[in-house]
Amino acid sequence: MTAGRARVLVVEDEQTVRELVTLCLTKAGYEVEAVVDGQAGYEAATKRRPDLIVSDLLTPRMHGYELIQQLRATAGTRRVPVIVLSGKAYPADQRKAIEMGASAFLAKPFREVQLLAAVDRALNTPRVHFWGVRGSIATPGRDTVRYGGNTPCVTVERGRDLLILDAGTGLRPLGVALQAEANGNPLNLKMLITHTHWDHIQGFPFFVPAYVPGNKLEIHGPPSLDEPLEKVLRGQMDQEYFPVALGDMAAELEVHEVREPDFELGPFKVQSMYVNHPGVTMAYRVSIGDKVITYATDTEPYRRLVPGAEGGKDKEAAKYASRRDEMLQDLVAESDLYIADSQYSPKDYETKRGWGHTCYRDAIELAIKANVKRIALFSHDPMHDDDAIDRKLAECKDMAMAAGGDVEVIASIEGESIELYDESAIAAVAS
Ligand SMILES: [Zn+2]
């Protein structure tokens, strides 16, 4: 954790368990507040926003399930992780708690080591949250309700550490959540932008934390060809387009152009490279602890574009293109999560070659070659409704399976999180 000790709220009516959990967590260095019922838990959580809640299921005044429901329905506590404790170890109860978003379910009696492992995992597991997954233009409506219509915005988080990737329209709900979670405290935020096409910056003028005095926001992105990055961001807020100017935003804003391939943003280690997309565009490999997330959206394979490269018609061209494509493969190599441009179907690509995006079959091919653990299909095409994305996912899974590797294929879904935990560590504690 970066700022002070992690604060844990314990909700437990059984005195002995409450005291044992409090003692165990205090000894381990956590700051603990303990309450005896669900209602008091909800009030304490909304007032002081803890980093984690450990709650019994059968708590008076508000049942544990209801507590989770209430926390999830409140903007400031929606994303606080919850560990459920229960004397009832029915699989159905466990399933329900996990489905409701609990990080872990501990059946009583549990050992101290199990509690500490669950707490450590809930607080320190890197998480990726998708706030916007649509390419090109926001596409709200009935046809996109399952995968989402907001344009690119992703967060990589570990405890209180947070890195924002891109400022598409998904940045707006992220800003609302962050400001509610801040509970009146100043926010210190860091953002990486891949490029300044509309769909990657249009959420910025609606980013609530940028309007709050005392907040600080660092924006990092590629240098633009004609204008400094700051001027490009400022340009979309000119009075012809928007009622508030960048300079009128009350938070402290710093805009940095990425000049070094490797740099650090707090605990996040970043590797950057230019990718094949109209204008100046970057992909980023982000490491946090021992986990790696590569964010490579808005890119097109060179071998599809360099004249003569496809099919090896021109040997020199093919060699050049494959060298460039291998650079992206190296950036993506061995990622725990590869967030991949996979906008077009093979049929789309017949007419959209040269538009700067990837056919999903090429994205899967790269994921297999780069030996990633998991690929999240990203930058869904605005013309693709939910059913089309279902079909894309199914085809990509078949392709990965046919290749015989163990790459897991998922489609990124707006509003969903992925925890990058280590299965083997959990199994070792549970046994
Ligand atoms: Zn673009």
CSV table of C-alpha atoms and ligand atoms in Angstrom, one decimal:
chain,number,residue,atom,x,y,z
A,1,MET,CA,0.0,0.0,0.0
A,2,THR,CA,1.3,3.4,-0.8
A,3,ALA,CA,-0.3,5.7,1.8
A,4,GLY,CA,-0.4,4.5,5.4
A,5,ARG,CA,-1.6,1.2,6.7
A,6,ALA,CA,-4.5,-0.6,5.0
A,7,ARG,CA,-7.8,-0.1,6.9
A,8,VAL,CA,-10.0,-3.1,7.4
A,9,LEU,CA,-13.6,-3.0,8.7
A,10,VAL,CA,-14.7,-6.1,10.6
A,11,VAL,CA,-18.4,-6.8,10.8
A,12,GLU,CA,-19.1,-9.7,13.2
A,13,ASP,CA,-21.6,-10.2,16.0
A,14,GLU,CA,-19.9,-13.2,17.7
A,15,GLN,CA,-17.6,-11.6,20.2
A,16,THR,CA,-14.9,-14.3,20.2
A,17,VAL,CA,-14.6,-14.3,16.4
A,18,ARG,CA,-14.6,-10.5,16.3
A,19,GLU,CA,-11.8,-10.2,18.8
A,20,LEU,CA,-9.8,-13.0,17.2
A,21,VAL,CA,-10.0,-11.4,13.7
A,22,THR,CA,-9.3,-8.0,15.1
A,23,LEU,CA,-6.2,-9.2,17.0
A,24,CYS,CA,-4.9,-11.3,14.1
A,25,LEU,CA,-5.2,-8.3,11.6
A,26,THR,CA,-3.9,-5.7,14.1
A,27,LYS,CA,-0.8,-8.0,14.7
A,28,ALA,CA,-0.3,-8.2,11.0
A,29,GLY,CA,-0.1,-4.4,10.8
A,30,TYR,CA,-3.6,-3.5,9.5
A,31,GLU,CA,-5.7,-0.7,11.0
A,32,VAL,CA,-8.9,-2.3,12.2
A,33,GLU,CA,-12.3,-1.0,13.0
A,34,ALA,CA,-14.8,-3.6,14.3
A,35,VAL,CA,-18.6,-3.3,14.5
A,36,VAL,CA,-21.3,-5.8,15.6
A,37,ASP,CA,-24.0,-5.7,13.0
A,38,GLY,CA,-24.6,-5.1,9.3
A,39,GLN,CA,-26.3,-1.8,9.6
A,40,ALA,CA,-23.4,-0.4,11.6
A,41,GLY,CA,-21.0,-1.9,9.0
A,42,TYR,CA,-22.7,-0.1,6.2
A,43,GLU,CA,-22.7,3.2,8.1
A,44,ALA,CA,-19.0,2.9,9.0
A,45,ALA,CA,-18.1,1.9,5.4
A,46,THR,CA,-19.9,4.8,3.8
A,47,LYS,CA,-18.4,7.3,6.3
A,48,ARG,CA,-14.8,6.1,6.3
A,49,ARG,CA,-14.4,4.0,3.2
A,50,PRO,CA,-12.1,1.2,4.4
A,51,ASP,CA,-9.8,-0.6,2.0
A,52,LEU,CA,-11.4,-3.9,2.8
A,53,ILE,CA,-14.4,-5.3,4.7
A,54,VAL,CA,-14.4,-8.7,6.5
A,55,SER,CA,-18.0,-9.5,7.3
A,56,ASP,CA,-19.9,-12.4,8.8
A,57,LEU,CA,-23.0,-13.6,6.9
A,58,LEU,CA,-25.5,-13.8,9.7
A,59,THR,CA,-25.2,-10.4,11.1
A,60,PRO,CA,-28.1,-8.7,13.0
A,61,ARG,CA,-30.0,-5.7,11.6
A,62,MET,CA,-28.6,-6.3,8.1
A,63,HIS,CA,-27.7,-9.7,6.7
A,64,GLY,CA,-24.3,-10.1,5.1
A,65,TYR,CA,-25.8,-10.5,1.6
A,66,GLU,CA,-27.8,-7.3,2.1
A,67,LEU,CA,-24.7,-5.5,3.3
A,68,ILE,CA,-22.9,-6.5,0.1
A,69,GLN,CA,-25.9,-5.4,-2.0
A,70,GLN,CA,-26.0,-2.0,-0.2
A,71,LEU,CA,-22.3,-1.5,-0.6
A,72,ARG,CA,-22.5,-2.3,-4.3
A,73,ALA,CA,-25.4,0.1,-4.7
A,74,THR,CA,-23.5,3.0,-3.2
A,75,ALA,CA,-21.0,4.8,-5.4
A,76,GLY,CA,-18.3,5.4,-2.7
A,77,THR,CA,-18.2,1.7,-1.6
A,78,ARG,CA,-19.1,-0.1,-4.8
A,79,ARG,CA,-15.6,-1.3,-5.3
A,80,VAL,CA,-14.5,-2.0,-1.7
A,81,PRO,CA,-13.5,-5.7,-1.6
A,82,VAL,CA,-15.4,-7.9,0.9
A,83,ILE,CA,-14.4,-11.2,2.5
A,84,VAL,CA,-17.3,-13.2,3.8
A,85,LEU,CA,-17.1,-15.3,7.0
A,86,SER,CA,-19.7,-17.9,7.7
A,87,GLY,CA,-20.5,-20.8,10.0
A,88,LYS,CA,-22.6,-22.2,7.1
A,89,ALA,CA,-20.3,-23.8,4.6
A,90,TYR,CA,-22.9,-24.8,2.0
A,91,PRO,CA,-21.5,-24.6,-1.5
A,92,ALA,CA,-24.6,-22.6,-2.6
A,93,ASP,CA,-23.8,-19.9,0.0
A,94,GLN,CA,-20.2,-19.8,-1.1
A,95,ARG,CA,-21.3,-19.5,-4.8
A,96,LYS,CA,-23.8,-16.7,-4.0
A,97,ALA,CA,-21.3,-14.7,-2.0
A,98,ILE,CA,-18.7,-14.9,-4.8
A,99,GLU,CA,-21.4,-14.2,-7.5
A,100,MET,CA,-22.3,-11.1,-5.5
A,101,GLY,CA,-18.7,-9.9,-5.8
A,102,ALA,CA,-17.1,-11.2,-2.5
A,103,SER,CA,-13.4,-11.6,-2.9
A,104,ALA,CA,-13.3,-14.7,-0.7
A,105,PHE,CA,-15.5,-17.0,1.4
A,106,LEU,CA,-14.0,-18.3,4.6
A,107,ALA,CA,-15.9,-21.1,6.4
A,108,LYS,CA,-15.7,-21.0,10.2
A,109,PRO,CA,-13.6,-22.2,11.9
A,110,PHE,CA,-10.7,-20.9,9.7
A,111,ARG,CA,-7.1,-20.7,10.5
A,112,GLU,CA,-5.2,-17.4,11.0
A,113,VAL,CA,-3.0,-18.2,8.0
A,114,GLN,CA,-6.1,-18.6,5.8
A,115,LEU,CA,-7.6,-15.2,6.9
A,116,LEU,CA,-4.3,-13.4,6.3
A,117,ALA,CA,-3.9,-15.0,2.9
A,118,ALA,CA,-7.4,-14.0,1.9
A,119,VAL,CA,-6.9,-10.4,3.2
A,120,ASP,CA,-3.5,-10.1,1.4
A,121,ARG,CA,-5.0,-11.4,-1.8
A,122,ALA,CA,-8.0,-9.0,-1.6
A,123,LEU,CA,-5.8,-6.0,-1.0
A,124,ASN,CA,-2.8,-6.8,-3.1
A,125,THR,CA,-4.0,-8.7,-6.2
A,126,PRO,CA,-3.6,-6.5,-9.3
A,127,ARG,CA,-7.0,-5.9,-10.9
A,128,VAL,CA,-8.0,-4.7,-14.3
A,129,HIS,CA,-11.3,-2.9,-14.7
A,130,PHE,CA,-12.9,-2.2,-18.0
A,131,TRP,CA,-14.7,1.2,-18.1
A,132,GLY,CA,-15.0,1.4,-21.9
A,133,VAL,CA,-14.3,-1.3,-24.4
A,134,ARG,CA,-15.7,0.0,-27.7
A,135,GLY,CA,-13.6,1.3,-30.5
A,136,SER,CA,-14.1,4.3,-32.7
A,137,ILE,CA,-17.3,5.9,-31.3
A,138,ALA,CA,-19.5,5.4,-28.2
A,139,THR,CA,-22.3,3.0,-29.1
A,140,PRO,CA,-24.9,2.9,-26.4
A,141,GLY,CA,-28.3,1.1,-26.9
A,142,ARG,CA,-30.1,-2.2,-26.6
A,143,ASP,CA,-27.8,-3.9,-29.1
A,144,THR,CA,-24.7,-3.3,-27.0
A,145,VAL,CA,-26.0,-3.5,-23.5
A,146,ARG,CA,-24.1,-6.7,-22.5
A,147,TYR,CA,-20.6,-5.7,-23.7
A,148,GLY,CA,-21.0,-2.0,-23.3
A,149,GLY,CA,-20.9,1.1,-25.6
A,150,ASN,CA,-18.3,3.4,-24.0
A,151,THR,CA,-15.0,4.0,-25.7
A,152,PRO,CA,-11.6,2.9,-24.3
A,153,CYS,CA,-10.8,3.4,-20.7
A,154,VAL,CA,-9.2,0.7,-18.5
A,155,THR,CA,-7.8,0.9,-15.0
A,156,VAL,CA,-5.0,-1.3,-13.5
A,157,GLU,CA,-5.2,-1.3,-9.8
A,158,ARG,CA,-3.5,-2.8,-6.7
A,159,GLY,CA,-4.8,-1.6,-3.4
A,160,ARG,CA,-4.9,2.1,-3.5
A,161,ASP,CA,-2.5,2.3,-6.5
A,162,LEU,CA,-4.3,3.1,-9.7
A,163,LEU,CA,-3.2,3.7,-13.3
A,164,ILE,CA,-5.7,4.9,-15.9
A,165,LEU,CA,-5.3,3.7,-19.5
A,166,ASP,CA,-6.9,6.0,-22.0
A,167,ALA,CA,-9.6,8.7,-21.6
A,168,GLY,CA,-12.4,7.5,-23.9
A,169,THR,CA,-16.0,8.0,-22.8
A,170,GLY,CA,-15.5,5.2,-20.2
A,171,LEU,CA,-13.5,7.8,-18.2
A,172,ARG,CA,-16.7,9.6,-17.2
A,173,PRO,CA,-18.1,6.8,-15.0
A,174,LEU,CA,-14.6,6.1,-13.7
A,175,GLY,CA,-14.4,9.8,-12.6
A,176,VAL,CA,-17.7,9.6,-10.8
A,177,ALA,CA,-16.6,6.4,-9.0
A,178,LEU,CA,-13.2,7.8,-8.0
A,179,GLN,CA,-14.6,11.1,-6.7
A,180,ALA,CA,-17.2,9.2,-4.6
A,181,GLU,CA,-14.6,6.8,-3.2
A,182,ALA,CA,-12.3,9.6,-2.3
A,183,ASN,CA,-14.7,10.6,0.4
A,184,GLY,CA,-13.5,14.2,0.5
A,185,ASN,CA,-9.8,13.4,0.4
A,186,PRO,CA,-7.6,14.7,-2.5
A,187,LEU,CA,-6.9,12.4,-5.4
A,188,ASN,CA,-3.6,11.9,-7.0
A,189,LEU,CA,-4.1,10.2,-10.3
A,190,LYS,CA,-1.9,9.0,-13.2
A,191,MET,CA,-3.1,8.5,-16.7
A,192,LEU,CA,-1.5,7.0,-19.8
A,193,ILE,CA,-3.0,7.8,-23.2
A,194,THR,CA,-2.2,5.7,-26.3
A,195,HIS,CA,-3.1,8.5,-28.8
A,196,THR,CA,-5.4,11.4,-29.2
A,197,HIS,CA,-8.0,10.1,-31.6
A,198,TRP,CA,-11.4,11.2,-30.3
A,199,ASP,CA,-12.4,7.8,-28.9
A,200,HIS,CA,-9.4,7.9,-26.6
A,201,ILE,CA,-9.8,11.4,-25.2
A,202,GLN,CA,-13.4,12.3,-25.4
A,203,GLY,CA,-14.2,11.3,-21.8
A,204,PHE,CA,-11.6,13.8,-20.5
A,205,PRO,CA,-13.8,17.0,-20.5
A,206,PHE,CA,-16.3,15.0,-18.4
A,207,PHE,CA,-13.8,13.6,-15.8
A,208,VAL,CA,-15.2,14.9,-12.5
A,209,PRO,CA,-11.9,14.7,-10.5
A,210,ALA,CA,-10.3,17.2,-12.9
A,211,TYR,CA,-12.8,19.9,-11.7
A,212,VAL,CA,-12.1,19.4,-8.0
A,213,PRO,CA,-9.5,21.7,-6.3
A,214,GLY,CA,-6.8,19.8,-4.5
A,215,ASN,CA,-6.8,16.9,-6.9
A,216,LYS,CA,-3.8,16.2,-9.0
A,217,LEU,CA,-3.7,14.6,-12.4
A,218,GLU,CA,-0.7,13.5,-14.4
A,219,ILE,CA,-1.3,12.7,-18.0
A,220,HIS,CA,1.3,10.8,-20.0
A,221,GLY,CA,1.0,10.2,-23.7
A,222,PRO,CA,2.9,10.2,-27.0
A,223,PRO,CA,4.2,13.4,-28.5
A,224,SER,CA,2.1,14.6,-31.3
A,225,LEU,CA,3.5,15.5,-34.7
A,226,ASP,CA,2.3,19.1,-35.1
A,227,GLU,CA,1.1,20.1,-31.6
A,228,PRO,CA,2.3,19.4,-28.1
A,229,LEU,CA,0.1,16.8,-26.4
A,230,GLU,CA,-1.3,19.4,-24.0
A,231,LYS,CA,-2.4,21.6,-26.9
A,232,VAL,CA,-4.2,18.6,-28.5
A,233,LEU,CA,-6.1,17.9,-25.3
A,234,ARG,CA,-6.8,21.6,-24.9
A,235,GLY,CA,-8.0,21.8,-28.5
A,236,GLN,CA,-11.0,19.5,-27.9
A,237,MET,CA,-12.1,22.0,-25.2
A,238,ASP,CA,-11.9,25.0,-27.4
A,239,GLN,CA,-15.1,27.1,-27.1
A,240,GLU,CA,-16.3,25.9,-30.5
A,241,TYR,CA,-16.6,22.4,-29.1
A,242,PHE,CA,-17.0,22.7,-25.3
A,243,PRO,CA,-18.2,25.2,-22.7
A,244,VAL,CA,-15.2,24.8,-20.3
A,245,ALA,CA,-11.6,25.3,-21.1
A,246,LEU,CA,-8.8,23.0,-20.0
A,247,GLY,CA,-7.2,25.8,-18.1
A,248,ASP,CA,-10.5,26.3,-16.1
A,249,MET,CA,-10.3,22.8,-14.6
A,250,ALA,CA,-9.6,23.3,-10.9
A,251,ALA,CA,-7.4,20.3,-10.3
A,252,GLU,CA,-3.7,20.5,-10.8
A,253,LEU,CA,-3.0,19.1,-14.2
A,254,GLU,CA,0.4,18.0,-15.6
A,255,VAL,CA,0.8,16.8,-19.2
A,256,HIS,CA,4.0,14.8,-20.0
A,257,GLU,CA,5.0,13.5,-23.4
A,258,VAL,CA,6.5,10.0,-23.3
A,259,ARG,CA,10.1,10.3,-24.5
A,260,GLU,CA,11.7,7.2,-22.9
A,261,PRO,CA,10.7,3.7,-23.8
A,262,ASP,CA,10.9,2.6,-20.1
A,263,PHE,CA,9.6,4.7,-17.2
A,264,GLU,CA,7.9,4.3,-13.9
A,265,LEU,CA,4.6,5.8,-12.6
A,266,GLY,CA,4.6,5.1,-8.9
A,267,PRO,CA,4.7,1.3,-8.5
A,268,PHE,CA,3.8,0.7,-12.1
A,269,LYS,CA,6.7,0.0,-14.5
A,270,VAL,CA,5.9,0.9,-18.0
A,271,GLN,CA,7.4,-0.1,-21.3
A,272,SER,CA,6.2,1.8,-24.4
A,273,MET,CA,6.5,1.4,-28.1
A,274,TYR,CA,5.0,3.0,-31.2
A,275,VAL,CA,2.5,0.9,-33.1
A,276,ASN,CA,1.1,0.8,-36.6
A,277,HIS,CA,-1.9,3.2,-36.5
A,278,PRO,CA,-2.6,6.4,-38.3
A,279,GLY,CA,-0.9,9.3,-36.4
A,280,VAL,CA,1.3,8.8,-33.4
A,281,THR,CA,0.1,5.9,-31.3
A,282,MET,CA,1.7,3.9,-28.5
A,283,ALA,CA,1.1,0.5,-26.8
A,284,TYR,CA,2.1,0.0,-23.2
A,285,ARG,CA,3.4,-3.0,-21.2
A,286,VAL,CA,2.6,-2.3,-17.5
A,287,SER,CA,4.1,-4.4,-14.7
A,288,ILE,CA,2.8,-4.3,-11.2
A,289,GLY,CA,4.5,-6.7,-8.7
A,290,ASP,CA,5.0,-9.9,-10.7
A,291,LYS,CA,2.0,-9.4,-13.0
A,292,VAL,CA,2.1,-7.9,-16.5
A,293,ILE,CA,-0.7,-6.3,-18.4
A,294,THR,CA,-0.1,-5.2,-22.0
A,295,TYR,CA,-2.5,-2.7,-23.5
A,296,ALA,CA,-2.1,-2.7,-27.3
A,297,THR,CA,-5.2,-1.2,-28.8
A,298,ASP,CA,-5.5,0.6,-32.1
A,299,THR,CA,-2.8,-1.2,-34.1
A,300,GLU,CA,-2.7,-3.1,-37.3
A,301,PRO,CA,-0.2,-5.8,-38.3
A,302,TYR,CA,2.6,-4.5,-40.5
A,303,ARG,CA,2.5,-7.6,-42.7
A,304,ARG,CA,-1.1,-6.7,-43.7
A,305,LEU,CA,-0.1,-3.3,-44.8
A,306,VAL,CA,3.4,-3.1,-46.1
A,307,PRO,CA,3.1,-3.5,-49.9
A,308,GLY,CA,4.2,-6.9,-51.0
A,309,ALA,CA,4.7,-8.2,-47.4
A,310,GLU,CA,1.6,-10.4,-47.3
A,311,GLY,CA,2.3,-13.9,-48.5
A,312,GLY,CA,6.0,-13.1,-48.9
A,313,LYS,CA,5.5,-11.7,-52.4
A,314,ASP,CA,8.3,-9.2,-51.8
A,315,LYS,CA,11.0,-10.9,-49.6
A,316,GLU,CA,12.5,-7.7,-48.3
A,317,ALA,CA,9.1,-6.1,-47.5
A,318,ALA,CA,8.0,-9.4,-45.8
A,319,LYS,CA,11.2,-9.4,-43.7
A,320,TYR,CA,10.8,-5.8,-42.7
A,321,ALA,CA,7.1,-6.2,-41.8
A,322,SER,CA,7.7,-9.4,-39.8
A,323,ARG,CA,10.5,-7.6,-37.9
A,324,ARG,CA,8.1,-4.8,-36.9
A,325,ASP,CA,5.4,-7.2,-36.0
A,326,GLU,CA,7.8,-9.2,-33.8
A,327,MET,CA,8.5,-6.0,-31.8
A,328,LEU,CA,4.9,-5.9,-30.7
A,329,GLN,CA,5.1,-9.6,-30.0
A,330,ASP,CA,8.1,-9.0,-27.8
A,331,LEU,CA,6.2,-6.2,-25.9
A,332,VAL,CA,3.3,-8.6,-25.4
A,333,ALA,CA,5.4,-11.7,-24.6
A,334,GLU,CA,4.3,-13.7,-21.5
A,335,SER,CA,1.7,-11.2,-20.4
A,336,ASP,CA,-0.7,-12.2,-17.7
A,337,LEU,CA,-3.3,-10.2,-19.6
A,338,TYR,CA,-3.0,-8.9,-23.2
A,339,ILE,CA,-5.7,-6.3,-23.9
A,340,ALA,CA,-5.8,-6.6,-27.7
A,341,ASP,CA,-7.2,-4.6,-30.5
A,342,SER,CA,-9.5,-7.1,-32.2
A,343,GLN,CA,-12.0,-4.8,-33.9
A,344,TYR,CA,-12.6,-6.5,-37.2
A,345,SER,CA,-13.9,-9.8,-38.4
A,346,PRO,CA,-12.1,-11.3,-41.4
A,347,LYS,CA,-15.0,-10.0,-43.6
A,348,ASP,CA,-14.7,-6.5,-42.2
A,349,TYR,CA,-11.0,-6.5,-42.8
A,350,GLU,CA,-11.5,-7.0,-46.5
A,351,THR,CA,-12.8,-3.4,-46.8
A,352,LYS,CA,-11.1,-1.8,-43.8
A,353,ARG,CA,-7.5,-2.7,-44.4
A,354,GLY,CA,-5.4,0.4,-43.7
A,355,TRP,CA,-7.8,1.8,-41.1
A,356,GLY,CA,-5.4,1.0,-38.3
A,357,HIS,CA,-7.1,-1.9,-36.5
A,358,THR,CA,-6.6,-5.6,-36.2
A,359,CYS,CA,-8.7,-8.5,-37.4
A,360,TYR,CA,-9.4,-10.7,-34.3
A,361,ARG,CA,-7.8,-13.8,-35.9
A,362,ASP,CA,-4.5,-11.9,-36.1
A,363,ALA,CA,-4.9,-10.9,-32.5
A,364,ILE,CA,-5.3,-14.5,-31.4
A,365,GLU,CA,-2.3,-15.5,-33.6
A,366,LEU,CA,-0.1,-12.9,-31.8
A,367,ALA,CA,-1.4,-14.0,-28.4
A,368,ILE,CA,-0.4,-17.6,-29.1
A,369,LYS,CA,3.0,-16.7,-30.5
A,370,ALA,CA,3.7,-14.4,-27.6
A,371,ASN,CA,2.6,-17.1,-25.1
A,372,VAL,CA,0.3,-14.9,-23.1
A,373,LYS,CA,-1.8,-16.4,-20.3
A,374,ARG,CA,-5.0,-14.5,-21.2
A,375,ILE,CA,-6.1,-12.3,-24.1
A,376,ALA,CA,-9.0,-9.9,-23.6
A,377,LEU,CA,-10.6,-9.0,-27.0
A,378,PHE,CA,-10.9,-5.2,-26.9
A,379,SER,CA,-11.9,-2.2,-29.1
A,380,HIS,CA,-15.1,-3.9,-30.2
A,381,ASP,CA,-16.4,-2.5,-33.5
A,382,PRO,CA,-19.3,-0.1,-33.3
A,383,MET,CA,-21.1,-2.1,-36.0
A,384,HIS,CA,-20.9,-5.3,-33.9
A,385,ASP,CA,-23.8,-5.9,-31.6
A,386,ASP,CA,-23.7,-8.2,-28.5
A,387,ASP,CA,-24.5,-11.3,-30.6
A,388,ALA,CA,-21.7,-10.5,-33.1
A,389,ILE,CA,-19.2,-10.2,-30.2
A,390,ASP,CA,-20.5,-13.6,-28.8
A,391,ARG,CA,-19.7,-15.1,-32.2
A,392,LYS,CA,-16.3,-13.4,-32.3
A,393,LEU,CA,-15.4,-14.8,-28.9
A,394,ALA,CA,-16.5,-18.3,-29.8
A,395,GLU,CA,-14.5,-18.2,-33.0
A,396,CYS,CA,-11.4,-16.9,-31.1
A,397,LYS,CA,-11.8,-19.6,-28.4
A,398,ASP,CA,-12.0,-22.3,-31.1
A,399,MET,CA,-8.9,-20.9,-32.8
A,400,ALA,CA,-6.9,-20.9,-29.6
A,401,MET,CA,-8.0,-24.4,-28.7
A,402,ALA,CA,-7.2,-25.7,-32.2
A,403,ALA,CA,-3.6,-24.3,-31.8
A,404,GLY,CA,-3.2,-26.5,-28.7
A,405,GLY,CA,-1.9,-23.9,-26.4
A,406,ASP,CA,-3.4,-22.8,-23.1
A,407,VAL,CA,-4.1,-19.2,-23.9
A,408,GLU,CA,-7.4,-18.2,-22.3
A,409,VAL,CA,-9.6,-16.0,-24.5
A,410,ILE,CA,-12.1,-13.6,-23.0
A,411,ALA,CA,-14.0,-10.6,-24.4
A,412,SER,CA,-13.6,-7.4,-22.5
A,413,ILE,CA,-16.9,-6.3,-21.0
A,414,GLU,CA,-17.6,-2.8,-19.7
A,415,GLY,CA,-18.1,-2.7,-16.0
A,416,GLU,CA,-16.2,-6.0,-15.3
A,417,SER,CA,-13.0,-6.6,-13.4
A,418,ILE,CA,-10.3,-9.2,-13.8
A,419,GLU,CA,-8.3,-10.3,-10.8
A,420,LEU,CA,-4.8,-11.4,-11.7
A,421,TYR,CA,-4.2,-13.7,-8.8
A,422,ASP,CA,-2.0,-16.6,-8.5
A,423,GLU,CA,-4.0,-19.9,-8.4
A,424,SER,CA,-1.1,-21.9,-7.0
A,425,ALA,CA,-0.6,-19.6,-4.0
A,426,ILE,CA,-4.3,-19.9,-3.0
A,427,ALA,CA,-4.3,-23.6,-3.4
A,428,ALA,CA,-1.3,-23.9,-1.1
A,429,VAL,CA,-3.0,-21.9,1.6
A,430,ALA,CA,-6.3,-23.7,1.3
A,431,SER,CA,-4.7,-27.2,1.7
B,1,ZN,ZN,-7.2,5.4,-33.1
